[in-house]
CSV table of C-alpha atoms and ligand atoms in Angstrom, one decimal:
chain,number,residue,atom,x,y,z
A,157,UNK,CA,-164.7,-33.8,-88.9
A,158,UNK,CA,-166.7,-30.7,-89.8
A,159,UNK,CA,-164.8,-28.8,-87.1
A,160,UNK,CA,-161.4,-30.1,-88.1
A,161,UNK,CA,-161.6,-29.6,-91.8
A,162,UNK,CA,-160.8,-25.8,-91.8
A,163,UNK,CA,-158.0,-26.4,-89.3
A,164,UNK,CA,-156.4,-28.9,-91.8
A,165,UNK,CA,-156.7,-26.3,-94.5
A,166,UNK,CA,-154.7,-23.8,-92.4
A,167,UNK,CA,-152.2,-26.5,-91.5
A,168,UNK,CA,-151.6,-27.3,-95.2
A,169,UNK,CA,-151.2,-23.6,-95.9
A,170,UNK,CA,-148.7,-23.3,-93.1
A,171,UNK,CA,-146.7,-26.3,-94.5
A,172,UNK,CA,-146.6,-24.7,-97.9
A,173,UNK,CA,-145.2,-21.5,-96.4
A,174,UNK,CA,-142.6,-23.5,-94.6
A,175,UNK,CA,-141.6,-25.3,-97.8
A,176,UNK,CA,-141.3,-21.9,-99.5
A,177,UNK,CA,-139.1,-20.6,-96.8
A,178,UNK,CA,-137.0,-23.7,-96.9
A,179,UNK,CA,-136.5,-23.3,-100.6
A,180,UNK,CA,-135.2,-19.7,-100.4
A,181,UNK,CA,-132.9,-20.8,-97.7
A,182,UNK,CA,-131.2,-23.4,-99.9
A,183,UNK,CA,-130.8,-21.2,-103.0
A,184,UNK,CA,-128.5,-18.3,-102.1
A,185,UNK,CA,-125.1,-18.0,-103.7
A,186,UNK,CA,-122.2,-20.1,-102.4
A,187,UNK,CA,-120.4,-17.4,-100.5
A,188,UNK,CA,-123.2,-17.5,-97.9
A,189,UNK,CA,-120.8,-17.9,-95.0
A,190,UNK,CA,-117.4,-17.6,-96.6
A,191,UNK,CA,-115.3,-14.5,-96.2
A,192,UNK,CA,-113.1,-13.8,-99.3
A,193,UNK,CA,-110.1,-14.9,-97.2
A,194,UNK,CA,-111.7,-18.2,-96.5
A,195,UNK,CA,-112.6,-18.6,-100.1
A,196,UNK,CA,-108.9,-18.3,-101.2
A,197,UNK,CA,-107.8,-21.0,-98.8
A,198,UNK,CA,-110.8,-23.3,-99.1
A,199,UNK,CA,-108.8,-26.3,-100.1
A,200,UNK,CA,-106.3,-25.9,-97.2
A,201,UNK,CA,-103.1,-24.2,-96.1
A,202,UNK,CA,-100.4,-26.4,-97.8
A,203,UNK,CA,-97.5,-25.5,-95.5
A,204,UNK,CA,-99.4,-24.7,-92.3
A,205,UNK,CA,-98.4,-21.1,-92.7
A,206,UNK,CA,-99.1,-18.8,-89.8
A,207,UNK,CA,-99.3,-15.0,-89.5
A,208,UNK,CA,-96.6,-14.8,-86.8
A,209,UNK,CA,-93.4,-12.8,-87.3
A,210,UNK,CA,-91.6,-15.7,-85.5
A,211,UNK,CA,-92.5,-17.8,-88.6
A,212,UNK,CA,-90.6,-15.6,-91.2
A,213,UNK,CA,-90.2,-18.2,-93.9
A,214,UNK,CA,-93.7,-19.6,-93.8
A,215,UNK,CA,-95.6,-16.4,-93.0
A,216,UNK,CA,-99.3,-16.4,-93.8
A,217,UNK,CA,-100.7,-13.3,-95.6
A,218,UNK,CA,-104.4,-13.3,-96.3
A,219,UNK,CA,-105.9,-10.7,-98.7
A,220,UNK,CA,-109.4,-10.6,-100.0
A,221,UNK,CA,-108.0,-11.6,-103.5
A,222,UNK,CA,-105.5,-14.3,-102.6
A,223,UNK,CA,-103.7,-15.9,-99.7
A,224,UNK,CA,-100.0,-16.8,-99.6
A,225,UNK,CA,-97.1,-18.1,-97.6
A,226,UNK,CA,-94.2,-15.7,-97.7
A,227,UNK,CA,-90.6,-16.5,-97.2
A,228,UNK,CA,-88.6,-13.6,-95.8
A,229,UNK,CA,-85.4,-15.4,-96.7
A,230,UNK,CA,-86.4,-15.9,-100.3
A,231,UNK,CA,-88.1,-12.6,-100.8
A,232,UNK,CA,-90.9,-14.4,-102.6
A,233,UNK,CA,-94.1,-16.4,-101.8
A,234,UNK,CA,-93.6,-20.1,-101.2
A,235,UNK,CA,-97.1,-20.6,-102.6
A,236,UNK,CA,-100.2,-18.5,-103.4
A,237,UNK,CA,-103.8,-19.8,-103.3
A,238,UNK,CA,-106.9,-18.3,-104.9
A,239,UNK,CA,-110.3,-19.0,-106.4
A,240,UNK,CA,-111.2,-18.1,-110.0
A,241,UNK,CA,-114.9,-17.7,-110.8
A,242,UNK,CA,-117.1,-15.4,-112.8
A,243,UNK,CA,-117.5,-13.2,-109.7
A,244,UNK,CA,-113.8,-12.2,-109.9
A,245,UNK,CA,-113.8,-11.4,-113.6
A,246,UNK,CA,-114.9,-8.1,-115.0
A,247,UNK,CA,-113.7,-5.2,-117.0
A,248,UNK,CA,-111.2,-3.5,-114.7
A,249,UNK,CA,-108.0,-2.5,-116.6
A,250,UNK,CA,-104.6,-3.9,-115.8
A,251,UNK,CA,-103.3,-1.5,-113.2
A,252,UNK,CA,-99.5,-2.3,-113.7
A,253,UNK,CA,-98.8,-0.7,-110.3
A,254,UNK,CA,-96.1,-3.0,-109.1
A,255,UNK,CA,-95.2,-2.0,-105.5
A,256,UNK,CA,-93.8,-3.2,-102.2
A,257,UNK,CA,-96.2,-4.9,-99.9
A,258,UNK,CA,-96.9,-2.7,-96.9
A,259,UNK,CA,-98.6,-5.6,-95.1
A,260,UNK,CA,-95.2,-7.3,-94.3
A,261,UNK,CA,-94.2,-7.0,-90.7
A,262,UNK,CA,-92.3,-3.9,-89.7
A,263,UNK,CA,-88.6,-4.1,-90.2
A,264,UNK,CA,-88.8,-6.8,-92.9
A,265,UNK,CA,-87.1,-6.1,-96.3
A,266,UNK,CA,-89.8,-5.1,-98.8
A,267,UNK,CA,-88.9,-6.1,-102.3
A,268,UNK,CA,-89.3,-3.1,-104.5
A,269,UNK,CA,-90.9,-2.7,-107.9
A,270,UNK,CA,-87.5,-2.2,-109.5
A,271,UNK,CA,-85.8,-5.2,-107.8
A,272,UNK,CA,-86.0,-7.4,-110.9
A,273,UNK,CA,-84.9,-4.7,-113.4
A,274,UNK,CA,-82.1,-5.8,-115.7
A,275,UNK,CA,-81.9,-9.3,-114.2
A,276,UNK,CA,-83.3,-11.2,-117.2
A,277,UNK,CA,-86.3,-12.4,-115.1
A,278,UNK,CA,-89.9,-11.2,-115.3
A,279,UNK,CA,-91.9,-10.1,-112.3
A,280,UNK,CA,-94.0,-13.2,-112.6
A,281,UNK,CA,-97.4,-13.0,-111.0
A,282,UNK,CA,-98.6,-15.9,-109.0
A,283,UNK,CA,-102.3,-14.8,-109.0
A,284,UNK,CA,-102.5,-13.3,-112.5
A,285,UNK,CA,-103.7,-9.8,-113.1
A,286,UNK,CA,-106.3,-11.1,-115.4
A,287,UNK,CA,-107.9,-13.4,-112.7
A,288,UNK,CA,-108.8,-10.3,-110.7
A,289,UNK,CA,-110.7,-7.8,-112.9
A,290,UNK,CA,-113.9,-7.4,-111.0
A,291,UNK,CA,-112.6,-4.1,-109.6
A,292,UNK,CA,-109.6,-1.7,-109.8
A,293,UNK,CA,-108.8,-2.6,-106.2
A,294,UNK,CA,-108.8,-6.3,-106.9
A,295,UNK,CA,-106.6,-6.0,-109.9
A,296,UNK,CA,-104.2,-3.7,-108.0
A,297,UNK,CA,-103.7,-6.3,-105.3
A,298,UNK,CA,-102.1,-8.7,-107.8
A,299,UNK,CA,-99.3,-6.2,-108.4
A,300,UNK,CA,-98.0,-6.4,-104.8
A,301,UNK,CA,-94.4,-7.7,-104.9
A,302,UNK,CA,-95.4,-10.5,-102.4
A,303,UNK,CA,-97.3,-12.0,-105.3
A,304,UNK,CA,-94.2,-12.1,-107.6
A,305,UNK,CA,-91.4,-14.5,-108.4
A,306,UNK,CA,-88.4,-14.1,-110.7
A,307,UNK,CA,-89.7,-16.0,-113.7
A,308,UNK,CA,-87.9,-16.8,-116.9
A,309,UNK,CA,-89.6,-14.7,-119.6
A,310,UNK,CA,-90.6,-17.7,-121.8
A,311,UNK,CA,-92.0,-19.5,-118.8
A,312,UNK,CA,-94.0,-16.4,-117.8
A,313,UNK,CA,-95.1,-15.1,-121.2
A,314,UNK,CA,-95.7,-18.5,-122.9
A,315,UNK,CA,-96.0,-21.6,-120.7
A,316,UNK,CA,-97.7,-19.9,-117.8
A,317,UNK,CA,-99.7,-17.4,-119.9
A,318,UNK,CA,-101.1,-20.3,-121.8
A,319,UNK,CA,-102.1,-22.1,-118.6
A,320,UNK,CA,-103.6,-18.9,-117.2
A,321,UNK,CA,-105.6,-18.4,-120.4
A,322,UNK,CA,-106.8,-22.0,-120.2
A,323,UNK,CA,-108.0,-21.6,-116.6
A,324,UNK,CA,-110.1,-18.6,-117.5
A,325,UNK,CA,-111.4,-20.4,-120.6
A,326,UNK,CA,-112.7,-23.1,-118.2
A,327,UNK,CA,-114.4,-20.4,-116.2
A,328,UNK,CA,-115.9,-18.9,-119.3
A,329,UNK,CA,-117.2,-22.4,-120.1
A,330,UNK,CA,-119.1,-22.6,-116.8
A,331,UNK,CA,-116.5,-23.9,-114.4
A,332,UNK,CA,-114.9,-22.5,-111.3
A,333,UNK,CA,-111.3,-23.3,-110.4
A,334,UNK,CA,-109.3,-23.4,-107.2
A,335,UNK,CA,-105.7,-22.7,-107.9
A,336,UNK,CA,-102.5,-23.0,-105.8
A,337,UNK,CA,-99.2,-22.0,-107.4
A,338,UNK,CA,-95.8,-22.2,-105.9
A,339,UNK,CA,-92.1,-22.4,-106.6
A,340,UNK,CA,-89.2,-24.2,-105.0
A,341,UNK,CA,-85.5,-24.9,-105.4
A,342,UNK,CA,-82.8,-22.4,-106.2
A,343,UNK,CA,-81.4,-21.2,-109.6
A,344,UNK,CA,-83.1,-20.5,-112.9
A,345,UNK,CA,-82.1,-19.4,-116.3
A,346,UNK,CA,-83.6,-16.1,-117.6
A,347,UNK,CA,-82.7,-14.1,-120.7
A,348,UNK,CA,-79.4,-13.1,-119.2
A,349,UNK,CA,-78.4,-16.6,-118.2
A,350,UNK,CA,-78.3,-18.5,-114.9
A,351,UNK,CA,-78.8,-16.9,-111.5
A,352,UNK,CA,-79.4,-18.2,-108.0
A,353,UNK,CA,-80.5,-14.8,-106.6
A,354,UNK,CA,-81.2,-11.3,-107.7
A,355,UNK,CA,-81.6,-7.9,-105.9
A,356,UNK,CA,-78.2,-8.4,-104.2
A,357,UNK,CA,-79.1,-11.8,-102.9
A,358,UNK,CA,-82.4,-10.7,-101.3
A,359,UNK,CA,-84.6,-12.5,-103.8
A,360,UNK,CA,-84.1,-16.1,-104.6
A,361,UNK,CA,-84.7,-17.3,-108.2
A,362,UNK,CA,-86.7,-20.6,-108.0
A,363,UNK,CA,-85.6,-23.6,-110.0
A,364,UNK,CA,-89.2,-25.0,-110.4
A,365,UNK,CA,-92.6,-23.4,-110.7
A,366,UNK,CA,-95.8,-25.5,-110.1
A,367,UNK,CA,-99.5,-25.1,-110.1
A,368,UNK,CA,-102.4,-27.2,-109.0
A,369,UNK,CA,-106.0,-26.6,-110.3
A,370,UNK,CA,-109.2,-28.1,-109.0
A,371,UNK,CA,-111.9,-27.7,-111.6
A,372,UNK,CA,-115.6,-27.8,-110.7
A,373,UNK,CA,-118.8,-27.0,-112.5
A,374,UNK,CA,-120.1,-23.7,-111.2
A,375,UNK,CA,-122.1,-24.3,-108.1
A,376,UNK,CA,-122.4,-24.1,-104.3
A,377,UNK,CA,-120.8,-25.9,-101.3
A,378,UNK,CA,-117.6,-26.4,-103.3
A,379,UNK,CA,-115.7,-28.3,-100.6
A,380,UNK,CA,-118.5,-30.8,-100.2
A,381,UNK,CA,-118.9,-31.6,-103.8
A,382,UNK,CA,-115.2,-32.3,-104.6
A,383,UNK,CA,-115.1,-36.1,-105.1
A,384,UNK,CA,-112.8,-38.8,-106.5
A,385,UNK,CA,-113.9,-37.9,-110.0
A,386,UNK,CA,-113.2,-34.2,-109.8
A,387,UNK,CA,-110.7,-32.9,-112.4
A,388,UNK,CA,-107.3,-32.0,-110.9
A,389,UNK,CA,-104.5,-30.6,-113.0
A,390,UNK,CA,-101.0,-30.5,-111.6
A,391,UNK,CA,-98.1,-28.9,-113.5
A,392,UNK,CA,-94.4,-28.6,-112.6
A,393,UNK,CA,-92.1,-26.6,-114.9
A,394,UNK,CA,-88.4,-25.6,-115.0
A,395,UNK,CA,-87.8,-21.9,-114.5
A,396,UNK,CA,-85.8,-21.7,-117.7
A,397,UNK,CA,-85.9,-19.9,-121.0
A,398,UNK,CA,-85.7,-23.3,-122.8
A,399,UNK,CA,-89.1,-24.3,-121.2
A,400,UNK,CA,-91.7,-25.6,-123.7
A,401,UNK,CA,-94.7,-23.3,-124.3
A,402,UNK,CA,-97.0,-26.3,-124.1
A,403,UNK,CA,-97.8,-26.5,-120.3
A,404,UNK,CA,-99.8,-29.7,-120.7
A,405,UNK,CA,-96.6,-31.6,-121.4
A,406,UNK,CA,-95.5,-30.8,-117.9
A,407,UNK,CA,-98.5,-32.4,-116.2
A,408,UNK,CA,-97.7,-34.5,-113.2
A,409,UNK,CA,-99.3,-35.7,-110.0
A,410,UNK,CA,-100.1,-33.6,-106.9
A,411,UNK,CA,-98.3,-36.4,-105.0
A,412,UNK,CA,-95.1,-35.6,-106.9
A,413,UNK,CA,-95.4,-31.9,-106.1
A,414,UNK,CA,-96.0,-32.7,-102.4
A,415,UNK,CA,-92.9,-34.9,-102.4
A,416,UNK,CA,-90.8,-32.2,-104.0
A,417,UNK,CA,-92.0,-29.4,-101.7
A,418,UNK,CA,-92.9,-31.2,-98.4
A,419,UNK,CA,-96.4,-29.6,-98.5
A,420,UNK,CA,-99.8,-31.2,-98.0
A,421,UNK,CA,-101.9,-29.9,-100.9
A,422,UNK,CA,-105.7,-30.2,-100.9
A,423,UNK,CA,-105.5,-30.9,-97.2
A,424,UNK,CA,-109.1,-29.7,-96.5
A,425,UNK,CA,-110.3,-32.7,-98.5
A,426,UNK,CA,-111.0,-36.1,-96.8
A,427,UNK,CA,-107.9,-38.4,-96.9
A,428,UNK,CA,-109.5,-40.9,-99.2
A,429,UNK,CA,-110.4,-38.2,-101.7
A,430,UNK,CA,-106.9,-36.8,-101.6
A,431,UNK,CA,-105.4,-40.2,-102.0
A,432,UNK,CA,-107.3,-40.7,-105.3
A,433,UNK,CA,-107.1,-37.2,-106.7
A,434,UNK,CA,-103.4,-36.7,-105.9
A,435,UNK,CA,-102.1,-39.8,-107.6
A,436,UNK,CA,-103.5,-39.2,-111.0
A,437,UNK,CA,-102.1,-37.2,-114.0
A,438,UNK,CA,-104.7,-35.2,-115.9
A,439,UNK,CA,-105.1,-36.6,-119.4
A,440,UNK,CA,-107.8,-34.5,-120.9
A,441,UNK,CA,-107.0,-33.2,-124.4
A,442,UNK,CA,-106.1,-29.5,-124.4
A,443,UNK,CA,-107.5,-27.6,-127.4
B,70,MN,MN1,-97.3,-14.0,-115.6
B,71,MN,MN1,-102.6,-33.7,-99.9
């Protein structure tokens, strides 16, 4: 016993060190092993988009700031997916440098900054400029034309702007939000009336614009902690000047959007969790 006692003391000390190491191993920030690209697509790739030129209408583009499925035929993204958290928000100024996306495959038509001019439709961001203000570079990425759709001004400046503000208000209140936005159908009504296409037929005007938000308290291991009780907000709006500014009145189910688009949203979540989350309409009161 007398011989063992000091040995035990060392052993205990060793255990304490181990416990200390373990603790520092568990605490680091969530992006431990996620690249920014993985972060933007954490909840899945809704249309199974691939980065192959042979897939021109479901062409995957991954940027550090957002990921998207591009349609060469439509000249717009089908959907754009991104994560909004405090890490992405800062004080960078709005760059306003709308420009063609040089990351499109060679030989593909690049929608230009002036393609929407005089059409009665706004260059509507999918990933909003104000969601990417942690650096000038981040913010500039949102002005690539592959992030734009022809959006009725009232939809863009009122309905959508309100929903975007609400999303960032959630982040300011301690949440983080995974967002997927997309558009489908053909033909919208802007400030000059109805149009099916603009830019000499090279850009399709969508009929509907939707968004799905998954809202989590700020934390780690986001995919693992999304459960049947996680808040999901799904919205589907008409691309028309007569749209109501109150986005909450357009709340719907993820299932309805999946049915309308043929996509599988939140596909990275277990089937049973998707089943529950996708069949509900968000009912929280909006301030
Ligand atoms: Mn906008
Ligand atoms: Mn789904």
